[in-house]
Amino acid sequence: MSQHDQELERRARELYLRASRDVDPAIAGRLRAARRTALARPQHATARRLLLPAGAFAVLALATLTVWQPGGGPPAPTVVAQPGDSEPNDLPPDADVADPALYKDLQFYSWLAYNDTPSSSRK
């Protein structure tokens, strides 16, 4: 630091100290409030700067999990209920997978379903 810079710094400090002693209390209070506000702003700006990358990372992670599902692969095939299944089904099986002979006596199967009693009631 040069001699001229040091002299300028010393004079600036003297003027600051003299002015700070002669300031009206109301103005001094407003200056302190303005100083606190100015010092508080960079903290909020830092938080905002951190939110942008964190939000971008969250969106990227969600997109990745949506596209790539762990333990995934092709979806499981839909199970078609067959006549021998344990769950009762009021609908006939699909024509594509059913035996054509089943459709020959639909009236008999309807009568059987209507008159069939659960096997737990039989002894």
PDB file of C-alpha atoms in Angstrom:
ATOM      1  CA  MET A   1       0.000   0.000   0.000  1.00  0.00           C
ATOM      2  CA  SER A   2       1.411   3.355  -0.946  1.00  0.00           C
ATOM      3  CA  GLN A   3       1.865   6.351   1.362  1.00  0.00           C
ATOM      4  CA  HIS A   4      -0.926   8.225  -0.445  1.00  0.00           C
ATOM      5  CA  ASP A   5      -3.396   5.326   0.054  1.00  0.00           C
ATOM      6  CA  GLN A   6      -2.590   5.075   3.758  1.00  0.00           C
ATOM      7  CA  GLU A   7      -3.139   8.815   4.224  1.00  0.00           C
ATOM      8  CA  LEU A   8      -6.481   8.621   2.385  1.00  0.00           C
ATOM      9  CA  GLU A   9      -7.592   5.695   4.559  1.00  0.00           C
ATOM     10  CA  ARG A  10      -6.625   7.548   7.782  1.00  0.00           C
ATOM     11  CA  ARG A  11      -8.566  10.666   6.743  1.00  0.00           C
ATOM     12  CA  ALA A  12     -11.611   8.630   5.764  1.00  0.00           C
ATOM     13  CA  ARG A  13     -11.641   6.938   9.179  1.00  0.00           C
ATOM     14  CA  GLU A  14     -11.385  10.281  10.985  1.00  0.00           C
ATOM     15  CA  LEU A  15     -14.273  11.706   8.968  1.00  0.00           C
ATOM     16  CA  TYR A  16     -16.371   8.607   9.582  1.00  0.00           C
ATOM     17  CA  LEU A  17     -15.796   8.670  13.341  1.00  0.00           C
ATOM     18  CA  ARG A  18     -16.541  12.402  13.574  1.00  0.00           C
ATOM     19  CA  ALA A  19     -19.701  12.062  11.467  1.00  0.00           C
ATOM     20  CA  SER A  20     -20.946   9.036  13.407  1.00  0.00           C
ATOM     21  CA  ARG A  21     -20.731  10.993  16.697  1.00  0.00           C
ATOM     22  CA  ASP A  22     -22.768  13.912  15.285  1.00  0.00           C
ATOM     23  CA  VAL A  23     -25.574  11.843  13.643  1.00  0.00           C
ATOM     24  CA  ASP A  24     -29.156  12.330  14.834  1.00  0.00           C
ATOM     25  CA  PRO A  25     -30.385   9.219  16.819  1.00  0.00           C
ATOM     26  CA  ALA A  26     -33.361   8.723  14.459  1.00  0.00           C
ATOM     27  CA  ILE A  27     -31.100   8.740  11.403  1.00  0.00           C
ATOM     28  CA  ALA A  28     -28.617   6.459  13.168  1.00  0.00           C
ATOM     29  CA  GLY A  29     -31.450   3.979  13.815  1.00  0.00           C
ATOM     30  CA  ARG A  30     -32.509   4.064  10.167  1.00  0.00           C
ATOM     31  CA  LEU A  31     -28.901   3.539   9.073  1.00  0.00           C
ATOM     32  CA  ARG A  32     -28.527   0.547  11.399  1.00  0.00           C
ATOM     33  CA  ALA A  33     -31.772  -0.964  10.050  1.00  0.00           C
ATOM     34  CA  ALA A  34     -30.601  -0.432   6.477  1.00  0.00           C
ATOM     35  CA  ARG A  35     -27.276  -2.059   7.329  1.00  0.00           C
ATOM     36  CA  ARG A  36     -29.001  -5.105   8.854  1.00  0.00           C
ATOM     37  CA  THR A  37     -31.214  -5.413   5.784  1.00  0.00           C
ATOM     38  CA  ALA A  38     -28.257  -5.168   3.443  1.00  0.00           C
ATOM     39  CA  LEU A  39     -26.314  -7.793   5.387  1.00  0.00           C
ATOM     40  CA  ALA A  40     -29.302 -10.164   5.484  1.00  0.00           C
ATOM     41  CA  ARG A  41     -29.868 -10.161   1.709  1.00  0.00           C
ATOM     42  CA  PRO A  42     -26.837 -12.222   0.675  1.00  0.00           C
ATOM     43  CA  GLN A  43     -27.987 -15.088   2.907  1.00  0.00           C
ATOM     44  CA  HIS A  44     -31.304 -15.294   1.072  1.00  0.00           C
ATOM     45  CA  ALA A  45     -29.547 -15.041  -2.266  1.00  0.00           C
ATOM     46  CA  THR A  46     -27.280 -17.942  -1.278  1.00  0.00           C
ATOM     47  CA  ALA A  47     -30.291 -20.047  -0.331  1.00  0.00           C
ATOM     48  CA  ARG A  48     -31.954 -19.249  -3.644  1.00  0.00           C
ATOM     49  CA  ARG A  49     -28.823 -20.180  -5.536  1.00  0.00           C
ATOM     50  CA  LEU A  50     -28.862 -23.569  -3.806  1.00  0.00           C
ATOM     51  CA  LEU A  51     -32.540 -24.206  -4.526  1.00  0.00           C
ATOM     52  CA  LEU A  52     -32.130 -24.110  -8.287  1.00  0.00           C
ATOM     53  CA  PRO A  53     -29.593 -26.996  -8.517  1.00  0.00           C
ATOM     54  CA  ALA A  54     -31.479 -28.969  -5.849  1.00  0.00           C
ATOM     55  CA  GLY A  55     -34.745 -28.583  -7.782  1.00  0.00           C
ATOM     56  CA  ALA A  56     -33.074 -29.556 -11.041  1.00  0.00           C
ATOM     57  CA  PHE A  57     -31.620 -32.656  -9.400  1.00  0.00           C
ATOM     58  CA  ALA A  58     -35.042 -33.620  -8.003  1.00  0.00           C
ATOM     59  CA  VAL A  59     -36.654 -33.287 -11.434  1.00  0.00           C
ATOM     60  CA  LEU A  60     -33.888 -35.351 -13.024  1.00  0.00           C
ATOM     61  CA  ALA A  61     -34.233 -38.068 -10.366  1.00  0.00           C
ATOM     62  CA  LEU A  62     -38.013 -38.211 -10.834  1.00  0.00           C
ATOM     63  CA  ALA A  63     -37.660 -38.428 -14.599  1.00  0.00           C
ATOM     64  CA  THR A  64     -35.069 -41.189 -14.262  1.00  0.00           C
ATOM     65  CA  LEU A  65     -37.274 -43.225 -11.924  1.00  0.00           C
ATOM     66  CA  THR A  66     -40.247 -42.737 -14.212  1.00  0.00           C
ATOM     67  CA  VAL A  67     -38.368 -44.056 -17.231  1.00  0.00           C
ATOM     68  CA  TRP A  68     -36.342 -46.710 -15.462  1.00  0.00           C
ATOM     69  CA  GLN A  69     -38.303 -48.571 -12.811  1.00  0.00           C
ATOM     70  CA  PRO A  70     -36.185 -50.730 -10.472  1.00  0.00           C
ATOM     71  CA  GLY A  71     -36.927 -54.425 -10.720  1.00  0.00           C
ATOM     72  CA  GLY A  72     -38.872 -53.628 -13.835  1.00  0.00           C
ATOM     73  CA  GLY A  73     -38.683 -55.064 -17.212  1.00  0.00           C
ATOM     74  CA  PRO A  74     -41.616 -55.913 -19.376  1.00  0.00           C
ATOM     75  CA  PRO A  75     -44.915 -55.742 -17.503  1.00  0.00           C
ATOM     76  CA  ALA A  76     -46.300 -58.997 -16.175  1.00  0.00           C
ATOM     77  CA  PRO A  77     -48.789 -60.628 -18.523  1.00  0.00           C
ATOM     78  CA  THR A  78     -52.439 -60.353 -17.590  1.00  0.00           C
ATOM     79  CA  VAL A  79     -53.743 -63.550 -16.068  1.00  0.00           C
ATOM     80  CA  VAL A  80     -56.936 -64.835 -17.659  1.00  0.00           C
ATOM     81  CA  ALA A  81     -59.248 -66.771 -15.380  1.00  0.00           C
ATOM     82  CA  GLN A  82     -59.831 -70.312 -16.548  1.00  0.00           C
ATOM     83  CA  PRO A  83     -62.837 -72.487 -15.615  1.00  0.00           C
ATOM     84  CA  GLY A  84     -60.727 -74.476 -13.146  1.00  0.00           C
ATOM     85  CA  ASP A  85     -59.630 -71.379 -11.163  1.00  0.00           C
ATOM     86  CA  SER A  86     -60.552 -71.142  -7.510  1.00  0.00           C
ATOM     87  CA  GLU A  87     -62.097 -67.665  -7.885  1.00  0.00           C
ATOM     88  CA  PRO A  88     -65.691 -67.653  -9.157  1.00  0.00           C
ATOM     89  CA  ASN A  89     -66.195 -65.695 -12.328  1.00  0.00           C
ATOM     90  CA  ASP A  90     -69.617 -64.833 -13.750  1.00  0.00           C
ATOM     91  CA  LEU A  91     -68.212 -64.008 -17.167  1.00  0.00           C
ATOM     92  CA  PRO A  92     -67.348 -66.636 -19.741  1.00  0.00           C
ATOM     93  CA  PRO A  93     -63.694 -66.924 -20.726  1.00  0.00           C
ATOM     94  CA  ASP A  94     -62.400 -64.930 -23.677  1.00  0.00           C
ATOM     95  CA  ALA A  95     -63.129 -66.499 -27.028  1.00  0.00           C
ATOM     96  CA  ASP A  96     -59.468 -66.268 -28.029  1.00  0.00           C
ATOM     97  CA  VAL A  97     -58.209 -68.451 -25.182  1.00  0.00           C
ATOM     98  CA  ALA A  98     -61.219 -70.665 -24.460  1.00  0.00           C
ATOM     99  CA  ASP A  99     -61.904 -74.083 -25.908  1.00  0.00           C
ATOM    100  CA  PRO A 100     -64.634 -73.788 -28.586  1.00  0.00           C
ATOM    101  CA  ALA A 101     -66.391 -76.827 -27.097  1.00  0.00           C
ATOM    102  CA  LEU A 102     -67.220 -74.746 -24.003  1.00  0.00           C
ATOM    103  CA  TYR A 103     -69.569 -72.576 -26.057  1.00  0.00           C
ATOM    104  CA  LYS A 104     -71.551 -75.565 -27.306  1.00  0.00           C
ATOM    105  CA  ASP A 105     -73.550 -76.004 -24.102  1.00  0.00           C
ATOM    106  CA  LEU A 106     -73.735 -72.522 -22.596  1.00  0.00           C
ATOM    107  CA  GLN A 107     -77.200 -73.209 -21.188  1.00  0.00           C
ATOM    108  CA  PHE A 108     -75.855 -76.202 -19.238  1.00  0.00           C
ATOM    109  CA  TYR A 109     -73.009 -74.161 -17.783  1.00  0.00           C
ATOM    110  CA  SER A 110     -75.438 -71.417 -16.785  1.00  0.00           C
ATOM    111  CA  TRP A 111     -77.631 -73.975 -14.993  1.00  0.00           C
ATOM    112  CA  LEU A 112     -74.539 -75.471 -13.318  1.00  0.00           C
ATOM    113  CA  ALA A 113     -73.357 -72.079 -12.080  1.00  0.00           C
ATOM    114  CA  TYR A 114     -76.808 -71.213 -10.755  1.00  0.00           C
ATOM    115  CA  ASN A 115     -77.262 -74.521  -8.894  1.00  0.00           C
ATOM    116  CA  ASP A 116     -73.672 -75.002  -7.753  1.00  0.00           C
ATOM    117  CA  THR A 117     -73.249 -74.872  -3.978  1.00  0.00           C
ATOM    118  CA  PRO A 118     -69.885 -74.029  -2.363  1.00  0.00           C
ATOM    119  CA  SER A 119     -67.737 -77.070  -1.664  1.00  0.00           C
ATOM    120  CA  SER A 120     -67.376 -76.051   2.020  1.00  0.00           C
ATOM    121  CA  SER A 121     -71.120 -76.667   2.616  1.00  0.00           C
ATOM    122  CA  ARG A 122     -70.842 -80.258   1.251  1.00  0.00           C
ATOM    123  CA  LYS A 123     -69.899 -82.994   3.681  1.00  0.00           C
TER     124      LYS A 123
END
